[in-house]
XYZ file of C-alpha atoms in Angstrom:
659
model
C -32.728 13.855 2.503
C -30.331 15.350 5.029
C -27.445 17.366 3.576
C -24.258 17.978 5.558
C -21.953 20.705 4.255
C -18.204 20.951 4.840
C -15.133 22.331 3.093
C -13.260 19.014 3.002
C -14.675 15.500 3.197
C -12.130 12.762 3.968
C -13.377 9.218 3.442
C -11.281 6.989 5.691
C -10.074 7.448 9.266
C -6.646 5.788 9.109
C -3.232 7.446 9.054
C -3.436 8.789 5.499
C -6.919 10.227 5.919
C -6.250 11.793 9.307
C -2.944 13.339 8.203
C -4.542 14.841 5.085
C -7.397 16.128 7.250
C -4.903 17.761 9.627
C -3.115 19.552 6.797
C -6.382 20.975 5.472
C -7.629 21.888 8.955
C -4.411 23.713 9.814
C -5.021 25.890 6.761
C -8.362 26.983 8.231
C -10.773 24.676 6.400
C -13.635 22.799 8.001
C -13.018 19.047 7.732
C -15.204 15.998 8.281
C -13.697 12.501 8.359
C -15.841 9.418 7.706
C -14.776 6.116 9.244
C -16.273 2.626 9.093
C -15.005 1.985 12.610
C -13.727 4.186 15.439
C -10.728 5.899 13.842
C -8.200 4.392 16.235
C -9.375 0.927 15.163
C -8.444 1.612 11.534
C -6.175 -0.912 9.824
C -3.228 1.487 10.135
C -2.949 0.272 13.738
C -1.928 -3.179 12.457
C 1.350 -1.947 10.943
C 4.088 -3.551 13.003
C 7.615 -3.247 11.683
C 8.273 0.430 11.061
C 8.438 3.482 8.806
C 11.253 4.207 6.387
C 13.005 7.588 6.629
C 16.668 8.241 5.828
C 17.781 9.700 9.154
C 21.155 7.953 9.156
C 21.425 8.012 12.963
C 22.333 4.388 13.713
C 25.721 2.873 12.924
C 24.187 0.573 10.283
C 22.358 3.541 8.786
C 25.450 5.739 8.522
C 25.706 7.396 5.120
C 22.011 7.003 4.368
C 20.313 9.911 2.631
C 17.539 10.723 0.160
C 19.593 9.460 -2.788
C 20.040 5.985 -1.301
C 16.393 5.782 -0.225
C 15.285 6.954 -3.676
C 17.367 4.329 -5.473
C 16.123 1.561 -3.156
C 12.509 2.621 -3.743
C 12.817 2.763 -7.540
C 14.667 -0.553 -7.760
C 12.171 -2.083 -5.361
C 9.328 -0.932 -7.620
C 10.993 -2.766 -10.536
C 11.024 0.590 -12.309
C 7.248 0.942 -12.144
C 7.284 3.946 -9.787
C 6.748 7.581 -10.686
C 10.249 8.855 -9.953
C 9.107 12.421 -9.311
C 6.780 11.119 -6.599
C 9.561 8.915 -5.210
C 11.820 11.982 -4.907
C 9.102 13.974 -3.150
C 8.501 11.081 -0.779
C 12.099 10.423 0.272
C 12.652 14.157 0.804
C 9.666 14.577 3.139
C 9.928 11.262 5.043
C 12.581 12.494 7.557
C 10.428 15.547 8.265
C 7.404 13.323 8.830
C 9.106 11.011 11.306
C 10.412 13.979 13.314
C 6.994 15.606 13.297
C 5.527 12.383 14.674
C 8.165 12.357 17.410
C 7.062 15.884 18.373
C 3.466 14.642 18.482
C 4.367 11.892 20.933
C 5.344 8.795 18.948
C 7.862 6.992 21.205
C 10.348 5.916 18.536
C 13.024 3.458 19.619
C 16.268 5.350 20.205
C 19.981 4.804 19.679
C 21.843 3.529 22.741
C 25.509 4.473 22.532
C 28.211 1.854 22.992
C 28.110 -1.856 22.128
C 24.702 -3.308 21.197
C 24.039 -6.982 20.500
C 22.417 -7.873 17.175
C 21.828 -10.888 14.936
C 23.052 -10.455 11.354
C 23.025 -13.309 8.823
C 22.322 -15.788 11.579
C 25.295 -14.754 13.698
C 25.454 -12.767 16.906
C 27.445 -9.557 16.459
C 28.115 -6.403 18.433
C 27.371 -3.006 16.890
C 29.114 -0.007 18.408
C 26.835 3.012 18.348
C 28.592 6.425 18.583
C 28.089 8.650 21.612
C 26.978 11.534 19.381
C 23.957 9.493 18.237
C 22.757 8.524 21.706
C 19.064 9.266 22.149
C 18.373 9.900 18.452
C 15.751 7.914 16.543
C 17.215 4.555 15.551
C 16.333 2.137 12.737
C 16.203 -1.574 11.945
C 16.984 -3.501 8.779
C 14.225 -4.265 6.265
C 14.103 -6.100 2.946
C 15.343 -4.499 -0.256
C 17.287 -1.681 1.415
C 21.011 -0.922 1.480
C 20.898 0.831 4.857
C 19.119 0.260 8.158
C 16.403 2.853 7.634
C 13.171 1.611 9.199
C 12.251 3.705 12.253
C 10.136 1.713 14.674
C 8.269 1.501 17.960
C 9.094 -2.108 18.887
C 6.572 -3.966 16.680
C 3.640 -1.647 17.372
C 4.626 1.196 15.061
C 1.270 1.685 13.360
C -0.565 1.638 16.667
C 1.699 4.333 18.133
C 1.493 6.479 14.993
C -2.292 6.213 14.677
C -2.893 7.171 18.298
C -0.571 10.186 18.045
C -2.141 11.418 14.796
C -5.633 10.645 16.097
C -4.992 12.664 19.257
C -3.727 15.533 17.116
C -6.931 15.433 15.058
C -8.962 15.674 18.270
C -6.867 18.642 19.404
C -7.521 20.387 16.067
C -11.265 19.878 16.413
C -11.666 17.632 13.373
C -15.054 15.908 13.318
C -14.865 12.126 12.818
C -18.203 10.538 11.903
C -17.893 6.861 12.799
C -19.703 3.822 11.389
C -20.359 5.732 8.183
C -19.706 4.313 4.702
C -19.486 6.359 1.508
C -21.557 4.473 -1.068
C -21.250 6.768 -4.096
C -19.688 10.033 -5.191
C -21.783 13.094 -6.007
C -20.473 14.272 -9.384
C -21.510 15.634 -12.752
C -18.893 13.799 -14.821
C -16.332 16.583 -14.439
C -16.435 17.767 -10.803
C -16.828 15.867 -7.547
C -19.104 17.529 -4.971
C -18.948 15.039 -2.085
C -20.499 11.657 -1.382
C -23.674 9.827 -0.509
C -23.033 8.142 2.822
C -24.805 5.282 4.583
C -24.938 5.045 8.360
C -24.246 1.414 9.206
C -26.182 1.446 12.469
C -29.549 2.152 10.840
C -29.049 2.125 7.047
C -29.980 5.790 6.673
C -28.517 7.741 3.735
C -26.979 11.218 3.986
C -25.546 13.614 1.414
C -22.179 15.072 2.415
C -21.478 18.047 0.149
C -17.905 19.313 0.071
C -15.616 21.581 -1.907
C -12.981 18.808 -1.932
C -13.300 15.074 -1.311
C -10.396 12.773 -0.433
C -10.592 8.963 -0.526
C -8.231 7.294 1.944
C -9.953 3.978 2.612
C -6.954 1.634 2.384
C -6.539 -1.478 0.277
C -8.745 -4.220 -1.140
C -7.063 -7.305 0.323
C -10.334 -9.004 1.201
C -10.967 -9.912 -2.425
C -8.459 -12.693 -1.632
C -9.131 -15.760 0.506
C -6.093 -15.326 2.764
C -5.027 -11.770 3.520
C -3.218 -9.955 6.298
C -5.739 -7.126 5.834
C -8.483 -6.293 8.312
C -11.994 -7.424 7.430
C -12.902 -3.816 6.582
C -10.302 -3.673 3.767
C -12.694 -4.441 0.943
C -11.677 -1.628 -1.395
C -14.988 0.208 -1.348
C -13.374 3.656 -1.649
C -11.655 2.620 -4.872
C -14.843 0.890 -6.049
C -17.062 3.968 -5.751
C -14.462 5.950 -7.706
C -14.483 3.213 -10.372
C -18.286 3.392 -10.482
C -18.125 6.979 -11.744
C -16.999 5.644 -15.113
C -14.485 8.487 -15.478
C -11.997 7.865 -12.646
C -9.454 5.138 -13.513
C -7.845 2.642 -11.189
C -4.160 2.118 -11.964
C -1.885 -0.942 -11.730
C -4.553 -3.092 -10.123
C -2.658 -6.239 -11.110
C 0.224 -5.154 -8.828
C -0.690 -7.027 -5.640
C 1.894 -7.723 -2.942
C 2.065 -10.942 -0.950
C 3.834 -10.709 2.398
C 6.282 -13.583 2.928
C 5.477 -14.192 6.590
C 1.822 -14.551 7.467
C 1.132 -17.124 10.174
C -0.265 -20.312 8.720
C -3.133 -20.943 8.224
C -4.776 -17.805 9.689
C -2.920 -15.292 7.483
C -2.203 -12.864 10.329
C 0.858 -10.699 9.691
C 4.198 -11.451 11.308
C 6.260 -8.323 10.782
C 9.235 -8.095 8.448
C 10.964 -6.778 11.549
C 11.414 -10.425 12.579
C 13.720 -10.973 9.600
C 15.134 -7.473 9.851
C 16.191 -8.227 13.420
C 17.836 -11.489 12.342
C 15.126 -14.138 11.969
C 15.638 -16.938 9.427
C 13.383 -18.861 7.044
C 13.651 -22.652 7.228
C 12.063 -25.564 5.376
C 10.691 -28.898 6.598
C 14.205 -30.229 7.140
C 15.234 -27.159 9.136
C 17.426 -25.969 6.254
C 17.868 -22.213 5.822
C 16.984 -22.041 2.127
C 16.977 -18.357 1.135
C 20.792 -18.149 0.669
C 20.403 -20.872 -1.983
C 18.224 -18.542 -4.068
C 19.451 -15.061 -3.108
C 23.005 -15.393 -1.720
C 23.451 -11.639 -1.175
C 20.203 -10.442 0.436
C 18.900 -13.831 1.640
C 15.820 -13.348 3.884
C 16.020 -9.599 3.291
C 15.523 -9.645 -0.444
C 12.567 -7.610 -1.701
C 9.172 -8.929 -0.584
C 8.037 -10.080 -4.012
C 11.265 -12.042 -4.427
C 11.101 -13.732 -1.002
C 7.423 -14.671 -1.465
C 8.126 -16.261 -4.878
C 11.162 -18.130 -3.569
C 9.104 -19.504 -0.686
C 6.348 -20.726 -2.991
C 8.913 -22.277 -5.359
C 10.559 -24.060 -2.424
C 7.207 -25.494 -1.358
C 6.474 -26.572 -4.941
C 9.837 -28.333 -5.008
C 8.662 -30.538 -2.156
C 10.411 -28.863 0.785
C 7.364 -27.563 2.654
C 6.379 -28.727 6.099
C 2.952 -30.351 6.174
C 0.060 -29.986 8.568
C -3.618 -30.824 8.447
C -4.209 -27.389 6.871
C -1.639 -27.809 4.091
C 1.998 -26.945 3.424
C 4.029 -24.141 4.949
C 7.553 -23.081 5.894
C 9.082 -21.938 9.185
C 10.182 -18.574 10.527
C 12.852 -19.046 13.184
C 13.306 -16.140 15.604
C 14.468 -18.282 18.527
C 18.043 -17.087 17.961
C 16.956 -13.524 18.858
C 16.378 -14.550 22.450
C 13.459 -14.168 24.831
C 14.431 -10.679 26.027
C 14.590 -9.242 22.487
C 11.298 -10.864 21.494
C 9.511 -9.687 24.637
C 10.832 -6.144 24.169
C 10.891 -5.479 20.430
C 8.576 -8.161 19.014
C 5.980 -8.353 21.742
C 2.982 -8.271 19.366
C 4.472 -11.191 17.423
C 4.829 -13.093 20.690
C 1.210 -12.410 21.637
C -0.087 -13.358 18.183
C 1.820 -16.650 18.318
C 0.536 -17.400 21.799
C -3.105 -16.555 21.084
C -3.482 -17.941 17.548
C -0.939 -20.772 17.444
C -0.403 -21.698 21.084
C 3.383 -21.490 20.746
C 6.220 -19.486 22.280
C 8.278 -17.995 19.407
C 11.289 -17.688 21.688
C 11.389 -21.494 21.781
C 9.442 -22.732 18.763
C 9.473 -21.931 15.061
C 6.515 -20.045 13.591
C 4.596 -21.698 10.699
C 4.375 -19.148 7.858
C 3.327 -18.899 4.233
C 2.918 -15.841 1.961
C -0.491 -14.125 2.009
C -1.991 -11.143 0.212
C -0.817 -8.030 2.017
C -0.858 -4.787 0.012
C -2.329 -3.181 -3.084
C 0.114 -1.117 -5.126
C -2.800 -0.234 -7.402
C -5.645 2.140 -6.637
C -7.238 5.417 -7.690
C -4.857 7.018 -10.169
C -3.661 10.409 -8.982
C -1.040 12.907 -9.993
C 1.893 13.905 -7.791
C -0.369 16.122 -5.640
C -2.990 13.440 -5.054
C -5.517 14.820 -7.537
C -7.576 11.978 -9.002
C -7.732 11.591 -12.757
C -11.144 12.350 -14.248
C -12.859 14.499 -11.585
C -11.858 17.914 -10.285
C -12.245 18.161 -6.533
C -11.503 14.472 -5.942
C -8.254 13.462 -4.231
C -6.880 10.183 -2.914
C -3.965 9.147 -0.730
C -2.540 6.131 1.061
C -3.166 2.579 -0.106
C -6.450 3.555 -1.772
C -4.428 5.626 -4.265
C -1.943 4.837 -6.988
C 0.212 7.913 -6.316
C 2.496 6.028 -7.783
C 5.285 5.580 -5.259
C 5.511 1.794 -5.272
C 5.225 0.761 -8.907
C 4.954 -3.022 -9.031
C 6.439 -3.797 -5.637
C 6.527 -1.896 -2.354
C 9.473 -1.895 0.006
C 8.570 -2.787 3.577
C 8.195 0.351 5.702
C 7.456 2.590 2.718
C 3.683 2.214 3.084
C 3.502 3.432 6.686
C 5.749 6.312 5.654
C 3.560 6.991 2.609
C 0.442 7.402 4.737
C 1.829 10.399 6.603
C 4.017 11.802 3.817
C 1.243 11.645 1.226
C -1.177 12.966 3.835
C 1.063 16.006 4.381
C 1.456 16.717 0.659
C -2.068 15.869 -0.498
C -3.657 17.694 2.437
C -1.833 20.869 1.407
C -2.978 20.381 -2.194
C -6.557 19.991 -0.962
C -6.239 23.249 0.985
C -4.820 24.990 -2.099
C -7.725 23.700 -4.179
C -10.295 24.920 -1.643
C -8.658 28.350 -1.635
C -8.689 28.575 -5.444
C -11.411 29.612 -7.836
C -11.933 25.961 -8.784
C -12.659 25.173 -5.166
C -15.758 27.350 -5.069
C -18.775 25.127 -4.526
C -21.683 25.609 -6.894
C -23.818 22.483 -7.038
C -27.505 22.109 -7.736
C -29.759 20.397 -5.232
C -31.130 18.416 -8.178
C -27.722 16.773 -8.684
C -27.494 15.927 -4.978
C -31.054 14.581 -4.960
C -30.386 12.438 -8.035
C -27.268 10.915 -6.441
C -29.173 10.238 -3.215
C -32.105 8.648 -5.042
C -29.837 6.389 -7.139
C -28.149 5.086 -3.997
C -31.495 4.595 -2.273
C -32.845 2.718 -5.297
C -29.736 0.515 -5.379
C -30.195 -0.596 -1.779
C -33.962 -0.923 -2.154
C -33.499 -3.105 -5.243
C -31.103 -5.389 -3.404
C -33.418 -5.628 -0.387
C -36.413 -6.504 -2.578
C -34.502 -8.955 -4.765
C -36.069 -12.385 -5.217
C -33.184 -14.040 -7.023
C -31.793 -17.464 -6.145
C -28.225 -16.330 -5.484
C -26.689 -15.670 -2.054
C -23.847 -13.235 -1.402
C -21.774 -15.430 0.932
C -20.997 -18.306 -1.469
C -20.312 -15.877 -4.323
C -17.873 -13.968 -2.110
C -16.126 -17.198 -1.100
C -15.849 -18.299 -4.719
C -14.395 -14.940 -5.794
C -11.795 -15.130 -3.026
C -10.824 -18.675 -4.040
C -10.462 -17.688 -7.707
C -8.221 -14.762 -6.832
C -6.014 -16.815 -4.506
C -5.702 -19.825 -6.817
C -5.404 -18.116 -10.217
C -4.372 -14.473 -9.625
C -1.864 -15.031 -6.850
C 1.902 -14.990 -6.430
C 2.626 -16.992 -9.597
C 0.362 -16.382 -12.601
C -0.203 -18.006 -15.979
C -2.220 -16.876 -18.977
C -4.559 -19.889 -19.049
C -5.423 -19.557 -15.345
C -5.874 -15.797 -15.685
C -8.225 -16.224 -18.639
C -10.322 -18.722 -16.691
C -10.364 -16.291 -13.744
C -11.631 -13.463 -15.952
C -14.283 -15.726 -17.470
C -15.557 -17.023 -14.127
C -15.507 -13.578 -12.529
C -17.730 -12.384 -15.379
C -20.209 -15.110 -14.478
C -20.022 -14.194 -10.792
C -20.747 -10.551 -11.655
C -23.848 -11.630 -13.576
C -24.916 -13.944 -10.752
C -24.439 -11.138 -8.216
C -27.195 -9.237 -10.025
C -29.648 -12.022 -9.154
C -29.328 -11.961 -5.386
C -32.092 -12.859 -2.985
C -31.910 -11.768 0.666
C -33.449 -13.688 3.531
C -34.172 -10.423 5.328
C -35.148 -7.116 3.753
C -35.789 -5.363 7.040
C -34.775 -1.699 7.271
C -32.073 -0.484 9.612
C -28.792 -2.260 10.299
C -28.895 -5.230 7.926
C -25.541 -7.029 7.603
C -26.855 -9.275 4.819
C -27.857 -6.247 2.735
C -24.504 -4.574 3.391
C -22.611 -7.731 2.370
C -24.656 -8.068 -0.826
C -23.983 -4.446 -1.800
C -20.259 -4.714 -1.094
C -19.974 -8.002 -3.012
C -20.941 -6.315 -6.280
C -18.270 -3.650 -5.745
C -15.573 -6.167 -4.799
C -16.248 -8.300 -7.869
C -15.503 -5.308 -10.084
C -12.201 -4.745 -8.299
C -11.310 -8.423 -8.637
C -12.052 -8.268 -12.349
C -9.807 -5.217 -12.728
C -6.971 -7.153 -11.076
C -7.479 -10.295 -13.144
C -8.003 -8.507 -16.484
C -4.958 -6.298 -15.947
C -2.829 -9.324 -15.052
C -4.042 -11.208 -18.120
C -3.170 -8.413 -20.514
C 0.268 -7.638 -19.001
C 2.413 -10.230 -20.770
C 5.586 -9.722 -18.768
C 6.860 -10.153 -15.210
C 7.481 -7.024 -13.146
C 7.769 -6.864 -9.364
C 4.906 -8.675 -7.662
C 3.257 -9.437 -11.027
C 4.963 -12.677 -12.082
C 3.872 -14.569 -15.204
C 5.255 -18.098 -15.567
C 4.555 -17.908 -19.293
C 6.247 -14.485 -19.614
C 9.029 -14.563 -16.978
C 11.066 -11.616 -18.323
C 10.573 -7.932 -17.540
C 9.781 -6.241 -20.841
C 10.671 -2.546 -20.680
C 10.354 -2.154 -24.443
C 6.727 -3.271 -24.469
C 5.440 -2.829 -20.932
C 7.097 0.139 -19.241
C 3.668 1.644 -18.712
C 0.985 2.000 -16.083
C -2.318 0.140 -16.444
C -5.500 2.255 -16.297
C -8.830 0.482 -15.739
C -12.210 2.200 -16.124
C -15.645 0.640 -15.687
C -17.547 1.578 -18.840
C -21.172 1.090 -17.781
C -23.297 -0.233 -14.946
C -24.151 -3.413 -16.865
C -20.547 -4.152 -17.930
C -18.751 -7.297 -16.769
C -15.213 -6.193 -17.612
C -13.247 -2.967 -17.304
C -11.863 -1.019 -20.218
C -8.081 -1.312 -19.996
C -5.786 1.455 -21.204
C -2.183 2.437 -20.522
C -0.065 5.399 -19.507
C 3.561 5.301 -20.656
C 6.419 5.943 -18.238
C 8.846 8.415 -19.804
C 12.399 7.055 -19.562
C 13.735 10.399 -20.811
C 12.585 12.040 -17.551
C 13.898 9.338 -15.229
C 16.705 10.077 -12.822
C 17.401 6.346 -12.539
C 16.786 4.597 -15.885
C 15.705 0.931 -15.862
C 18.392 -1.534 -14.863
C 19.007 -4.712 -12.900
C 17.322 -4.909 -9.492
C 19.928 -7.240 -8.037
C 17.834 -10.424 -8.027
C 17.853 -13.331 -10.464
C 19.134 -13.088 -14.026
C 19.944 -9.849 -15.868
C 17.524 -10.605 -18.674
C 15.085 -7.683 -18.967
C 14.130 -6.537 -22.458
C 15.607 -3.042 -22.618
C 13.665 0.083 -23.502
C 15.154 1.942 -26.500
C 15.421 5.189 -24.491
C 17.385 3.639 -21.609
C 20.899 3.840 -23.052
C 20.493 7.418 -24.399
C 19.052 8.595 -21.088
C 21.871 6.953 -19.135
C 24.401 8.686 -21.371
C 22.655 12.022 -20.816
C 22.747 11.519 -17.036
C 26.459 10.772 -17.103
C 27.036 13.914 -19.196
C 25.067 16.062 -16.731
C 26.978 14.626 -13.780
C 30.277 15.441 -15.451
C 29.208 18.960 -16.468
C 27.819 19.803 -13.021
C 30.562 18.220 -10.943
C 31.262 20.686 -8.148
C 28.092 22.706 -8.814
C 26.373 21.289 -5.763
C 23.810 18.598 -5.077
C 20.782 20.854 -5.624
C 21.959 22.014 -9.045
C 22.513 18.437 -10.168
C 19.139 17.360 -8.801
C 17.355 20.152 -10.656
C 19.064 19.103 -13.864
C 18.272 15.402 -13.442
C 14.760 15.537 -11.993
C 13.359 18.697 -10.390
C 10.771 18.019 -7.692
C 10.934 20.666 -4.930
C 8.565 22.996 -6.787
C 5.871 20.348 -6.289
C 6.171 20.462 -2.506
C 4.551 22.971 -0.137
C 7.137 25.665 0.745
C 7.508 24.480 4.347
C 8.541 20.993 3.157
C 11.222 22.044 0.649
C 14.137 22.598 3.028
C 17.102 20.256 3.406
C 17.026 17.478 6.004
C 19.540 17.808 8.832
C 21.649 14.771 9.696
C 24.181 13.739 12.285
C 27.556 15.261 11.427
C 26.202 18.213 9.428
C 27.976 21.516 10.197
C 26.154 23.582 12.826
C-alpha cells in the first residue's frame, strides 16, 4: 500500500476544485488535486453562456447591484435557497469576475455608442455610455431583472478554466490525472483523505490529508439524455453517501435545460435566447408569450422547460424519426453575431446536425442539465457528518440554488464557492482540529475494503451485466423522474430501482484481468449511480408539492406550510436498497426575503405561518433604519459579512461611485 501525504486533497479538477485549491495553496498549504481527466478537459470547459455578477456596467445592467441579484437568486430558487449563502455569493461574485479578468479571462467589453441588439424579437439600438467603454459587459439571461451575465462569446467556461488552470500551474499545485477517489478514509467522525484508484492500471493508493474537498461536479449521467459530460456520474457525492454519516441534500431538485439539441442532448447555451433567439413550434408559432407574457423565452429555466414539454404534449411538437421536438430560432441574430458571439453553437450545429443556425432553426428539447442537490454543507463548505470534509461546486448542496438555479449562477458559484471554501479549508488546516493524527490501521482497513470491493466484482460469476442495468436506470429516471412527475410513476421508479440495486450485486464480468479494465470500472460505478438515482426518486416521491424544478402533477402547488424544508438523504447500510430520508427546516424568521410569488403562473402557494409576521418585522426594520445606511439595514435583516474572509468583505465598486 502506497501512502501519499498532503495538507489538502481536492477531488475534482474543474473550476470549483482548482479555485479552492488555489485559495488553500496561497495560504501556504500543500495541495494535491485529483482529476479523472486532464484538468483542462473537465466539464467546466463546456459552460457556454456566462457568469452572473452584478457589475452594472452595460446600459441594460444599469442599476444592478447585490440586492437585485440576491432577490433574483432567491426567487429563482423558489425560496429553497439558503439566503445567507445567497448574500455571500452575490457579494463576492463581482470580485471573482474581476479577479478572473486579472488572470487573463478575455471578457467581452462594453463598446460605447449605439449597439444593435435583438429584444423580444425586434431589432433595437442600445446606446452605451462613453464612461463604460472597455468595461466588462453582460448579456441577458432567464429569470433576471438586469443584464448581468458576463461572458466570453459562448466559450466562457473554456476561457475561465484555462485561466484558473494556468494559475494553478503557476502556484505549483500538483494535479494527479486519471485518478478516481473510490472511498473516503474516515472513522465516523473525521475524514482523513481518500482511497484512490489509478485508471490506467487499476492500482490503489491512499491519499492522507488534513482536509479533503470534493468538487467532482454533478450526476447528470444517471439520466438517459443529459447535457453533462460522460464523466459526470456523481461518484464524489456517492462516496460521501457511502460513509453512512454524510447526507446528500435536495437530490430531487434536478434541472432540465430548455435547449439541448435534439436528439443528442448537447447544450445550446441560454445565451442564444439571452441574445434574442426565439422558441417556435411545428407551425413556426412563437409560443412562450402565450404561457409567460412578461418574461417569454427568458422565464426561469424550470418554467421554460415545463412550458415546452406541455406544448409538445398539447400536440404542437415537430416530429422527426427520433421523436418530437421544438425549434430554437436564432436566424434573426444574423450571421455576423452568430459567428462572433455564438461560434460554439454554430460549430455544434454544423458537426452534430449538419445545419447552419444562421439560416436554419435548431431542433431542441429539454434535457437533464444540473443537480441542485449534492453533499450537504454549511455556509463555509464544511460537509455535515465528518470533520475535515468539505465540498463545493455542483457536487455540493451549499445551498445557493434551492430548487432551481438561475442560468449563469453555477459558473459563478464554482469560483465564488472555491474562494470562500478554500479559505475555510486553510483555516481548518491552521486550527487545532486540522492536526492530522490517524492510525495506519485505519488507512490499511480503508485500502483493504476498497481492494476487496474491486476484487469481488472482478471475480463475480453472476448473470447480470452492467451495461443493460445502466441503460434501464437511465430510462427509468428520464421517463418517471423527469420534468413532470407523478406519485404513481415515482413509486414504480423507486420499486424498480430497488430491484436494479439488488441485480447489480449479482454482476458477472467477461474479463477479470488486472490493470485498466473498463468493464470493471463501469460495474463499480453502476452500483454507486444506482444509489444516487434512488435518492433522487425517493426524495421526489416523498415531497408532495411542486417547487422549482420539482414539479408534481398530483401536487401542483408550492406548499410552504408543509414543505419549506431541505431534504437530507443518508444511506443506512451497505446492503440497503433505499436511503433514509430526513429534513432540515428553513427558518422564515431569519429570511431577508420571505416566501412570495415568483412571477410565473398562479399566485397559489400555501403560505407558511411565519411569512406574514416576518414580512411585518422587515418593514418595521426598514422604517426604523431609514437613513442609517445600507450596511446597518443589512446587518439588521441578515448579517453575512462575518462569514466571509476579511479580504472579501469590502464593498464592490461600480460605475458612477464617487472617487
